[in-house]
Amino acid sequence: MSILNASGLGLINLGGAPAAPADPARRRPEELRELALQAARDLEGRPAEEIAKWATDTFGARFCVTSSMADAVVAHLFSRVAPGVDVVFLDTGLHFPETLKVRDTVARTMNVNVRSIRPRMTVGQQDGEYGPRLFARNPDECCFMRKVEPLERALSDYDSWATGLRRDESPTRANTPVVAFDAKKGKVKVNPIAAWTQADVDRYISRWNVPVNELFKKGYGSIGCWPCTRRTKAGEDPRAGRWAMFEKTECGLHV
């Protein structure tokens, strides 16, 4: 395991090929927007592998995959299409051990470059500056410091990134396009499995023996940081166990 100091990202390289140097020929936001709009039209309804190949062919070293490590479906998908691709994981310092186990398994067994990105402050430092259990008092601020801001830093070397968002996960994600332009970030967001159902995900996991977070077997429908995640009840929306004491269903990464 090698400690990296890339542009102050605070990351650990957990395995796979070394991170590729940034391509200096980055595209302008206007060009990226047009690319995304055209791809959204052309790739809607196409197989996830085709969407993934378009992304890696189009952006090359200026593309990465992000994964929460609830499962490794998207990381595995891209490992088949573009071996050695960067996979960004936001190590908040508040993950379940089961989540870190998936991350480490991905780094050890897949042909990807896992980049584990940490917040600027440890949990202890955050407690000292903002008071203990900020997640219980102001989860939006906690999510910003431990997820949103680290992702902004992590994406600084990329023009595009992929997520595992699916339309069937929640009402807030029902209109997720397969490719979109994120105006706030000025980058192209690729959602290759947006149209997949849970059954599609399960079939892929079974076919390829993809690592899955063990907490799903223990009653969790959606997995985030341990203080803000509970088991879901029968019939509940899978994301009902996230920030259950607040009117909050997203951490801020996808809004």
Coordinates of N, CA, C and O in Angstrom, one line a residue, residues 115-233:
R115 N -8.8 4.7 -5.5 CA -8.2 5.9 -4.9 C -9.2 6.2 -3.7 O -10.3 6.6 -3.9
S116 N -8.7 6.1 -2.5 CA -9.5 6.3 -1.3 C -9.2 7.7 -0.8 O -8.2 8.0 -0.3
I117 N -10.3 8.5 -0.9 CA -10.1 10.0 -0.7 C -10.7 10.3 0.7 O -11.8 9.9 1.1
R118 N -9.9 11.0 1.5 CA -10.3 11.3 2.9 C -10.6 12.8 3.0 O -10.1 13.7 2.3
P119 N -11.5 13.1 4.0 CA -11.8 14.6 4.3 C -10.6 15.3 4.8 O -9.6 14.7 5.2
R120 N -10.6 16.6 4.8 CA -9.5 17.4 5.3 C -9.3 17.2 6.7 O -8.1 17.3 7.2
M121 N -10.3 16.9 7.5 CA -10.2 16.7 8.9 C -10.6 15.3 9.3 O -11.5 14.7 8.7
T122 N -9.9 14.7 10.3 CA -10.3 13.4 10.8 C -11.6 13.6 11.6 O -12.0 14.8 11.9
V123 N -12.3 12.5 12.0 CA -13.5 12.7 12.8 C -13.2 13.4 14.1 O -13.9 14.2 14.6
G124 N -12.1 13.0 14.7 CA -11.7 13.7 16.0 C -11.5 15.2 15.8 O -11.9 16.0 16.7
Q125 N -10.8 15.6 14.7 CA -10.6 17.0 14.5 C -11.9 17.7 14.3 O -12.1 18.8 14.7
Q126 N -12.8 17.1 13.5 CA -14.1 17.7 13.3 C -14.9 17.8 14.6 O -15.5 18.9 14.8
D127 N -14.8 16.8 15.5 CA -15.5 16.9 16.8 C -14.9 18.1 17.6 O -15.6 18.8 18.3
G128 N -13.6 18.3 17.5 CA -13.0 19.3 18.3 C -13.4 20.7 17.8 O -13.5 21.6 18.6
E129 N -13.6 20.9 16.5 CA -13.9 22.2 15.9 C -15.4 22.5 15.9 O -15.8 23.6 16.1
Y130 N -16.2 21.4 15.7 CA -17.6 21.7 15.5 C -18.5 21.0 16.6 O -19.7 21.2 16.6
G131 N -17.8 20.3 17.5 CA -18.6 19.6 18.6 C -18.8 18.2 18.2 O -19.0 17.9 17.0
P132 N -19.0 17.3 19.2 CA -19.2 15.9 18.9 C -20.5 15.7 18.2 O -21.5 16.4 18.3
R133 N -20.6 14.6 17.4 CA -21.8 14.1 16.7 C -22.5 15.2 15.9 O -23.7 15.4 15.9
L134 N -21.7 15.8 15.1 CA -22.2 16.8 14.1 C -23.3 16.2 13.2 O -24.3 16.8 12.9
F135 N -23.1 14.9 12.9 CA -24.0 14.2 12.0 C -25.4 14.1 12.6 O -26.4 14.0 11.9
A136 N -25.5 14.2 14.0 CA -26.8 14.1 14.6 C -27.5 15.5 14.8 O -28.7 15.5 15.0
R137 N -26.7 16.5 14.6 CA -27.2 17.9 14.7 C -27.4 18.6 13.4 O -28.4 19.3 13.2
N138 N -26.4 18.4 12.5 CA -26.5 19.0 11.2 C -25.9 18.1 10.2 O -24.7 18.2 9.7
P139 N -26.7 17.1 9.8 CA -26.1 16.1 8.8 C -25.7 16.7 7.5 O -24.8 16.2 6.9
D140 N -26.4 17.8 7.0 CA -26.0 18.4 5.8 C -24.5 18.9 5.8 O -23.7 18.7 4.9
E141 N -24.2 19.5 6.9 CA -22.8 20.1 7.1 C -21.8 19.0 7.2 O -20.7 19.0 6.6
C142 N -22.2 17.9 7.9 CA -21.3 16.8 8.1 C -21.1 16.1 6.7 O -19.9 15.8 6.4
C143 N -22.1 15.9 6.0 CA -22.0 15.3 4.6 C -21.2 16.2 3.7 O -20.4 15.6 2.9
F144 N -21.3 17.5 3.8 CA -20.5 18.4 3.0 C -19.0 18.2 3.3 O -18.2 18.0 2.3
M145 N -18.7 18.2 4.5 CA -17.3 18.1 4.9 C -16.6 16.8 4.6 O -15.5 16.7 4.3
R146 N -17.4 15.7 4.8 CA -16.9 14.4 4.7 C -17.1 13.7 3.4 O -16.5 12.7 3.1
K147 N -18.0 14.3 2.5 CA -18.3 13.6 1.2 C -18.2 14.6 0.1 O -17.5 14.4 -0.9
V148 N -19.0 15.7 0.2 CA -19.1 16.6 -1.0 C -17.8 17.3 -1.3 O -17.4 17.3 -2.5
E149 N -17.2 17.9 -0.3 CA -15.9 18.6 -0.6 C -14.8 17.7 -1.0 O -14.1 18.0 -1.9
P150 N -14.7 16.5 -0.3 CA -13.7 15.6 -0.8 C -13.9 15.1 -2.3 O -12.9 15.0 -3.0
L151 N -15.2 15.0 -2.7 CA -15.4 14.6 -4.1 C -15.0 15.7 -5.0 O -14.4 15.4 -6.1
E152 N -15.3 16.9 -4.6 CA -14.9 18.1 -5.5 C -13.4 18.0 -5.7 O -12.9 18.2 -6.8
R153 N -12.6 17.8 -4.7 CA -11.1 17.7 -4.8 C -10.8 16.5 -5.7 O -9.9 16.6 -6.5
A154 N -11.4 15.4 -5.4 CA -11.1 14.1 -6.2 C -11.3 14.3 -7.6 O -10.6 13.7 -8.5
L155 N -12.4 15.0 -8.0 CA -12.7 15.2 -9.4 C -12.0 16.2 -10.2 O -12.2 16.4 -11.4
S156 N -11.1 16.9 -9.5 CA -10.4 18.1 -10.1 C -9.5 17.7 -11.3 O -9.3 18.5 -12.2
D157 N -9.1 16.4 -11.4 CA -8.3 16.0 -12.5 C -9.1 15.3 -13.6 O -8.5 14.8 -14.5
Y158 N -10.4 15.3 -13.5 CA -11.2 14.6 -14.4 C -12.2 15.5 -15.1 O -12.6 16.5 -14.5
D159 N -12.7 15.1 -16.3 CA -13.7 15.8 -17.0 C -15.1 15.1 -16.8 O -16.1 15.7 -17.2
S160 N -15.0 13.8 -16.4 CA -16.2 13.0 -16.3 C -16.0 11.9 -15.3 O -14.9 11.5 -15.0
W161 N -17.2 11.6 -14.7 CA -17.1 10.5 -13.7 C -18.4 9.6 -13.8 O -19.4 10.1 -14.3
A162 N -18.3 8.4 -13.4 CA -19.4 7.5 -13.4 C -19.9 7.2 -12.0 O -19.2 7.2 -11.0
T163 N -21.2 7.0 -11.9 CA -21.9 6.6 -10.7 C -22.7 5.3 -10.9 O -22.9 4.9 -12.0
G164 N -23.2 4.8 -9.7 CA -24.1 3.6 -9.8 C -25.5 4.0 -9.6 O -26.3 3.1 -9.2
L165 N -25.9 5.2 -9.8 CA -27.3 5.7 -9.6 C -28.3 4.9 -10.5 O -28.0 4.6 -11.7
R166 N -29.4 4.5 -9.9 CA -30.5 3.8 -10.7 C -31.8 4.5 -10.5 O -32.1 5.0 -9.4
R167 N -32.6 4.5 -11.5 CA -33.9 5.1 -11.4 C -34.9 4.5 -10.4 O -35.8 5.2 -9.9
D168 N -34.7 3.2 -10.2 CA -35.7 2.5 -9.3 C -35.3 2.6 -7.8 O -36.0 2.1 -7.0
E169 N -34.2 3.3 -7.5 CA -33.8 3.4 -6.1 C -34.7 4.3 -5.2 O -34.9 4.0 -4.1
S170 N -35.2 5.4 -5.8 CA -36.0 6.3 -5.0 C -36.7 7.2 -6.0 O -36.2 7.4 -7.1
P171 N -37.8 7.9 -5.5 CA -38.4 8.9 -6.4 C -37.5 10.0 -6.8 O -37.7 10.5 -7.9
T172 N -36.6 10.4 -6.0 CA -35.7 11.5 -6.3 C -34.7 11.1 -7.5 O -34.1 12.0 -8.0
R173 N -34.6 9.8 -7.8 CA -33.7 9.4 -8.8 C -34.4 8.8 -10.0 O -33.8 8.3 -11.0
A174 N -35.7 9.0 -10.1 CA -36.5 8.3 -11.1 C -36.2 8.8 -12.5 O -36.5 8.1 -13.5
N175 N -35.7 10.1 -12.6 CA -35.5 10.6 -14.0 C -34.0 10.7 -14.3 O -33.6 11.5 -15.2
T176 N -33.2 9.9 -13.6 CA -31.7 9.9 -13.8 C -31.4 9.6 -15.3 O -31.8 8.5 -15.8
P177 N -30.7 10.4 -16.0 CA -30.3 10.1 -17.4 C -29.1 9.2 -17.4 O -28.3 9.2 -16.4
V178 N -28.8 8.6 -18.5 CA -27.6 7.7 -18.6 C -26.3 8.6 -18.7 O -25.3 8.2 -18.3
V179 N -26.5 9.8 -19.3 CA -25.4 10.7 -19.3 C -26.0 12.1 -19.1 O -27.1 12.4 -19.6
A180 N -25.3 12.9 -18.3 CA -25.8 14.3 -18.0 C -24.6 15.2 -17.8 O -23.5 14.8 -17.6
F181 N -24.9 16.5 -17.9 CA -23.9 17.5 -17.6 C -24.2 18.1 -16.3 O -25.3 18.6 -16.1
D182 N -23.3 18.0 -15.4 CA -23.4 18.6 -14.0 C -22.9 20.0 -14.1 O -21.7 20.3 -14.1
A183 N -23.8 21.0 -14.1 CA -23.4 22.4 -14.3 C -22.6 22.9 -13.1 O -21.8 23.8 -13.3
K184 N -22.9 22.4 -11.9 CA -22.2 22.9 -10.7 C -20.7 22.5 -10.8 O -19.9 23.3 -10.4
K185 N -20.5 21.3 -11.3 CA -19.1 20.8 -11.3 C -18.5 21.1 -12.7 O -17.2 21.0 -12.8
G186 N -19.3 21.4 -13.7 CA -18.7 21.6 -15.0 C -18.2 20.3 -15.6 O -17.2 20.4 -16.4
K187 N -18.8 19.2 -15.3 CA -18.3 17.9 -15.7 C -19.4 17.0 -16.2 O -20.6 17.3 -15.9
V188 N -19.1 16.0 -16.9 CA -20.1 15.0 -17.5 C -20.2 13.9 -16.5 O -19.3 13.3 -16.0
K189 N -21.5 13.6 -16.1 CA -21.8 12.5 -15.2 C -22.4 11.4 -15.9 O -23.4 11.5 -16.6
V190 N -21.8 10.2 -15.8 CA -22.3 9.0 -16.5 C -22.9 8.0 -15.5 O -22.3 7.7 -14.5
N191 N -24.1 7.6 -15.9 CA -24.9 6.7 -15.0 C -25.2 5.4 -15.8 O -26.3 5.2 -16.3
P192 N -24.3 4.5 -16.1 CA -24.5 3.4 -17.0 C -25.5 2.4 -16.7 O -26.1 1.8 -17.5
I193 N -25.8 2.3 -15.4 CA -26.9 1.3 -15.0 C -28.2 2.1 -14.5 O -29.0 1.5 -13.8
A194 N -28.4 3.3 -15.0 CA -29.5 4.1 -14.5 C -30.8 3.3 -14.8 O -31.8 3.4 -14.0
A195 N -30.9 2.6 -15.9 CA -32.2 1.9 -16.3 C -32.3 0.5 -15.7 O -33.3 -0.1 -15.9
W196 N -31.3 0.1 -15.0 CA -31.3 -1.3 -14.4 C -32.3 -1.3 -13.2 O -32.5 -0.3 -12.5
T197 N -32.9 -2.5 -13.0 CA -33.7 -2.8 -11.8 C -32.8 -3.5 -10.8 O -31.7 -3.9 -11.2
Q198 N -33.3 -3.7 -9.6 CA -32.6 -4.5 -8.7 C -32.4 -5.9 -9.2 O -31.3 -6.5 -8.9
A199 N -33.3 -6.4 -9.9 CA -33.2 -7.8 -10.5 C -32.0 -7.8 -11.5 O -31.2 -8.8 -11.5
D200 N -31.8 -6.8 -12.2 CA -30.7 -6.7 -13.2 C -29.4 -6.7 -12.4 O -28.4 -7.4 -12.8
V201 N -29.3 -5.9 -11.3 CA -28.1 -5.8 -10.5 C -27.8 -7.2 -9.9 O -26.7 -7.7 -9.9
D202 N -28.9 -7.9 -9.4 CA -28.7 -9.2 -8.8 C -28.2 -10.2 -9.8 O -27.3 -11.0 -9.5
R203 N -28.7 -10.1 -11.0 CA -28.2 -11.0 -12.1 C -26.7 -10.8 -12.4 O -25.9 -11.8 -12.6
Y204 N -26.3 -9.5 -12.5 CA -25.0 -9.2 -12.8 C -24.0 -9.7 -11.6 O -23.0 -10.3 -11.9
I205 N -24.4 -9.5 -10.4 CA -23.6 -9.9 -9.3 C -23.5 -11.4 -9.3 O -22.4 -12.0 -9.1
S206 N -24.6 -12.2 -9.6 CA -24.5 -13.6 -9.6 C -23.6 -14.1 -10.7 O -22.8 -15.0 -10.6
R207 N -23.7 -13.5 -11.9 CA -23.0 -13.9 -13.1 C -21.5 -13.8 -12.9 O -20.7 -14.6 -13.2
W208 N -21.1 -12.6 -12.3 CA -19.7 -12.3 -12.2 C -19.1 -12.4 -10.8 O -17.9 -12.1 -10.6
N209 N -19.9 -12.9 -9.9 CA -19.4 -13.1 -8.5 C -18.9 -11.8 -7.9 O -17.8 -11.7 -7.4
V210 N -19.6 -10.7 -8.1 CA -19.2 -9.4 -7.7 C -19.3 -9.2 -6.1 O -20.3 -9.6 -5.5
P211 N -18.3 -8.6 -5.5 CA -18.4 -8.3 -4.1 C -19.6 -7.5 -3.7 O -19.9 -6.5 -4.4
V212 N -20.3 -7.8 -2.6 CA -21.5 -7.1 -2.1 C -21.3 -6.9 -0.6 O -20.8 -7.8 0.1
N213 N -21.8 -5.7 -0.2 CA -21.7 -5.4 1.3 C -22.6 -6.4 2.0 O -23.8 -6.6 1.7
E214 N -22.0 -7.0 3.1 CA -22.7 -8.0 3.9 C -23.9 -7.5 4.6 O -24.7 -8.2 5.1
L215 N -23.9 -6.2 4.8 CA -25.0 -5.6 5.6 C -26.4 -5.7 4.9 O -27.4 -5.7 5.5
F216 N -26.4 -5.9 3.6 CA -27.6 -6.2 2.9 C -28.3 -7.4 3.4 O -29.6 -7.5 3.4
K217 N -27.5 -8.4 3.8 CA -28.1 -9.6 4.4 C -28.6 -9.4 5.8 O -29.3 -10.3 6.3
K218 N -28.3 -8.3 6.4 CA -28.7 -8.0 7.8 C -29.8 -7.0 7.9 O -30.0 -6.4 8.9
G219 N -30.5 -6.7 6.8 CA -31.7 -5.9 6.8 C -31.5 -4.5 6.4 O -32.4 -3.6 6.6
Y220 N -30.3 -4.1 5.9 CA -30.1 -2.8 5.4 C -30.5 -2.7 3.9 O -30.1 -3.5 3.1
G221 N -31.2 -1.6 3.6 CA -31.6 -1.4 2.2 C -30.7 -0.5 1.4 O -30.6 -0.6 0.2
S222 N -30.1 0.4 2.1 CA -29.1 1.3 1.5 C -28.1 1.6 2.6 O -28.4 1.8 3.8
I223 N -26.8 1.7 2.2 CA -25.7 1.8 3.2 C -24.9 3.0 3.0 O -24.3 3.3 1.9
G224 N -24.8 3.8 4.1 CA -23.9 4.9 4.1 C -23.0 4.9 5.3 O -22.5 3.8 5.7
C225 N -22.8 6.0 5.9 CA -22.0 6.1 7.2 C -22.8 5.5 8.3 O -24.0 5.6 8.4
W226 N -22.1 4.8 9.2 CA -22.8 4.0 10.3 C -23.7 4.9 11.2 O -24.8 4.4 11.6
P227 N -23.3 6.1 11.5 CA -24.2 6.9 12.4 C -25.6 7.3 11.8 O -26.5 7.5 12.5
C228 N -25.6 7.3 10.5 CA -26.8 7.8 9.8 C -27.5 6.8 9.0 O -28.3 7.1 8.1
T229 N -27.3 5.5 9.3 CA -27.9 4.4 8.6 C -28.5 3.4 9.5 O -27.9 3.0 10.5
R230 N -29.7 3.0 9.3 CA -30.4 2.0 10.1 C -31.0 0.9 9.1 O -31.1 1.1 7.9
R231 N -31.3 -0.2 9.7 CA -32.0 -1.2 9.0 C -33.4 -0.7 8.5 O -34.0 0.1 9.2
T232 N -33.8 -1.2 7.3 CA -35.1 -0.8 6.8 C -36.1 -1.9 7.2 O -35.8 -3.0 7.4
K233 N -37.4 -1.4 7.3 CA -38.5 -2.3 7.7 C -39.1 -2.9 6.4 O -39.0 -2.3 5.3

